């Protein structure tokens, strides 16, 4: 029996991402516009589902990697790697 426990991967909360962007002096909508998104609403989809292009934009702006902010989206599927004996 192993003493190590698997800890669930925790993504940043939506409000944490928004606050981090605002702390750098702009809104999410402004970041979207600066990144070429005429309709910032499209940019907000990153908070609902994987959106690799926007994840990279947000992460770069915050000086992070997308996997730092949304680790659950970059984890291998445990079902695929499960040892079935």
GROMACS .gro file of C-alpha atoms in nm:
model
   85
    1UNK     CA    1   0.000   0.000   0.000
    2UNK     CA    2   0.137   0.341  -0.094
    3UNK     CA    3   0.130   0.645   0.129
    4UNK     CA    4   0.144   0.883  -0.164
    5UNK     CA    5  -0.188   1.034  -0.256
    6UNK     CA    6  -0.283   1.180  -0.588
    7UNK     CA    7  -0.374   1.546  -0.557
    8UNK     CA    8  -0.622   1.680  -0.810
    9UNK     CA    9  -0.481   1.936  -1.048
   10UNK     CA   10  -0.624   2.280  -0.978
   11UNK     CA   11  -0.671   2.533  -1.256
   12UNK     CA   12  -0.661   2.902  -1.171
   13UNK     CA   13  -1.007   3.030  -1.096
   14UNK     CA   14  -1.153   3.251  -1.368
   15UNK     CA   15  -1.144   3.551  -1.133
   16UNK     CA   16  -0.776   3.487  -1.055
   17UNK     CA   17  -0.692   3.507  -1.424
   18UNK     CA   18  -0.899   3.822  -1.469
   19UNK     CA   19  -0.742   3.982  -1.161
   20UNK     CA   20  -0.390   3.895  -1.276
   21UNK     CA   21  -0.457   4.060  -1.612
   22UNK     CA   22  -0.613   4.368  -1.447
   23UNK     CA   23  -0.316   4.394  -1.209
   24UNK     CA   24  -0.100   4.442  -1.518
   25UNK     CA   25  -0.303   4.745  -1.615
   26UNK     CA   26  -0.559   4.631  -1.872
   27UNK     CA   27  -0.887   4.445  -1.890
   28UNK     CA   28  -0.944   4.108  -2.050
   29UNK     CA   29  -1.142   4.285  -2.322
   30UNK     CA   30  -0.850   4.517  -2.395
   31UNK     CA   31  -0.608   4.223  -2.407
   32UNK     CA   32  -0.845   4.059  -2.654
   33UNK     CA   33  -0.854   4.370  -2.873
   34UNK     CA   34  -0.475   4.409  -2.858
   35UNK     CA   35  -0.448   4.045  -2.967
   36UNK     CA   36  -0.664   4.099  -3.274
   37UNK     CA   37  -1.002   3.988  -3.141
   38UNK     CA   38  -1.258   4.246  -3.251
   39UNK     CA   39  -1.523   4.076  -3.038
   40UNK     CA   40  -1.378   4.022  -2.689
   41UNK     CA   41  -1.663   3.782  -2.609
   42UNK     CA   42  -1.487   3.520  -2.822
   43UNK     CA   43  -1.177   3.565  -2.607
   44UNK     CA   44  -1.376   3.488  -2.291
   45UNK     CA   45  -1.446   3.135  -2.417
   46UNK     CA   46  -1.111   3.040  -2.269
   47UNK     CA   47  -1.283   3.035  -1.929
   48UNK     CA   48  -1.539   2.777  -2.042
   49UNK     CA   49  -1.344   2.530  -2.251
   50UNK     CA   50  -0.997   2.465  -2.388
   51UNK     CA   51  -0.897   2.734  -2.635
   52UNK     CA   52  -0.522   2.684  -2.698
   53UNK     CA   53  -0.470   3.001  -2.904
   54UNK     CA   54  -0.617   3.227  -2.634
   55UNK     CA   55  -0.457   3.024  -2.353
   56UNK     CA   56  -0.117   3.102  -2.507
   57UNK     CA   57  -0.199   3.473  -2.538
   58UNK     CA   58  -0.313   3.499  -2.176
   59UNK     CA   59  -0.022   3.295  -2.043
   60UNK     CA   60   0.237   3.494  -2.238
   61UNK     CA   61   0.085   3.820  -2.114
   62UNK     CA   62   0.110   3.694  -1.756
   63UNK     CA   63   0.462   3.556  -1.802
   64UNK     CA   64   0.344   3.198  -1.757
   65UNK     CA   65   0.292   2.883  -1.959
   66UNK     CA   66  -0.066   2.779  -2.039
   67UNK     CA   67  -0.015   2.461  -1.832
   68UNK     CA   68   0.065   2.679  -1.528
   69UNK     CA   69  -0.278   2.842  -1.548
   70UNK     CA   70  -0.488   2.552  -1.680
   71UNK     CA   71  -0.296   2.239  -1.573
   72UNK     CA   72  -0.599   2.013  -1.606
   73UNK     CA   73  -0.608   2.088  -1.979
   74UNK     CA   74  -0.248   1.970  -2.021
   75UNK     CA   75  -0.258   1.651  -1.815
   76UNK     CA   76  -0.259   1.313  -1.986
   77UNK     CA   77  -0.588   1.128  -1.969
   78UNK     CA   78  -0.547   0.887  -1.674
   79UNK     CA   79  -0.787   0.640  -1.836
   80UNK     CA   80  -0.548   0.595  -2.127
   81UNK     CA   81  -0.249   0.515  -1.904
   82UNK     CA   82  -0.426   0.302  -1.645
   83UNK     CA   83  -0.267  -0.039  -1.607
   84UNK     CA   84  -0.536  -0.298  -1.670
   85UNK     CA   85  -0.431  -0.645  -1.554
   0.00000   0.00000   0.00000
